Amino acid sequence: MTTIIRCGIIYPTKKVGIKMKLSVKARYGLKVMCILALEYGKGAIALSQIANDSGISEAYLEKVLMMLRRSDLVNSTRGASGGYELSKPPANTSVGEIVRALEDGLEIVECIGGKCADKCNCRTFSVWNKMYEAINDTLDNMSLESLISEDKK
């Protein structure tokens, strides 16, 4: 049996390892944003084309794109020639913005967002906060343009 430590309190768990993972939503969302970035400036891309290019079902894509739209990262157009497009140039869109839009702000532990269930000022907070800041700094310093630059060559 392994344990999870939250705010200095040890909780037993049956898991055999603790992994920090991003959700499928975040992985798919970043993939979709790269597809839209490659087509930036060419107009709206149909949902069916994005689904075909990404290998993601249209139903799931709609959920991901809705979250990206709510965060003002994509625009949508209705109608026969409708679809989705980036709301700003790929160079002005950070990977951090995208991932935070799909991962509830990337708050890796409850106390980062001020929602600590234990309402404590534990010694471990500085660890989680530094980790949170490092992850966000790394992702914020990567633009969507930098991800697709290899594909454009």
XYZ file of N, CA, C and O in Angstrom, residues 16 22 34 41-42 53 56 59 64 72 79 87 99 113 124 136 142:
68
model
N -0.433 1.876 -6.782
C 0.945 1.422 -6.670
C 1.908 2.491 -7.154
O 3.051 2.262 -7.341
N -1.856 14.668 -17.534
C -2.816 15.575 -18.133
C -3.946 14.729 -18.692
O -3.744 13.584 -19.084
N -3.072 22.799 -32.742
C -1.994 22.721 -33.731
C -2.565 22.607 -35.148
O -2.065 23.238 -36.082
N -5.437 31.741 -40.807
C -5.561 32.734 -41.865
C -6.284 32.243 -43.105
O -6.502 33.004 -44.045
N -6.668 30.983 -43.127
C -7.339 30.406 -44.294
C -8.844 30.294 -44.105
O -9.524 29.735 -44.954
N -8.607 14.973 -39.556
C -7.168 15.260 -39.419
C -6.599 14.808 -38.077
O -5.424 14.460 -37.980
N -10.003 12.205 -33.893
C -10.830 12.358 -32.690
C -12.290 12.426 -33.135
O -12.606 13.056 -34.137
N -18.056 14.168 -31.718
C -18.762 14.412 -30.457
C -17.792 14.897 -29.376
O -18.083 15.851 -28.647
N -14.405 19.648 -26.496
C -13.096 20.287 -26.349
C -13.126 21.691 -26.960
O -12.674 22.662 -26.343
N -11.886 31.942 -25.167
C -11.526 32.877 -26.246
C -10.262 32.471 -27.009
O -9.522 33.338 -27.484
N -23.126 27.570 -39.984
C -23.562 27.568 -41.379
C -22.780 26.606 -42.249
O -21.883 25.898 -41.776
N -8.553 32.362 -32.537
C -9.000 33.733 -32.311
C -7.850 34.733 -32.384
O -8.084 35.929 -32.483
N -3.642 24.676 -22.243
C -3.725 23.610 -21.243
C -4.546 24.062 -20.033
O -5.383 23.318 -19.534
N -5.316 26.669 -5.476
C -6.450 27.541 -5.768
C -7.150 28.050 -4.526
O -8.226 28.608 -4.606
N 4.335 21.763 3.167
C 4.474 21.262 1.794
C 3.928 22.226 0.744
O 4.171 22.052 -0.436
N 3.702 26.115 -15.163
C 3.061 27.214 -15.880
C 4.066 28.078 -16.628
O 3.813 28.473 -17.766
N 6.096 28.640 -24.262
C 5.994 27.892 -25.518
C 4.776 28.404 -26.264
O 3.668 28.386 -25.729
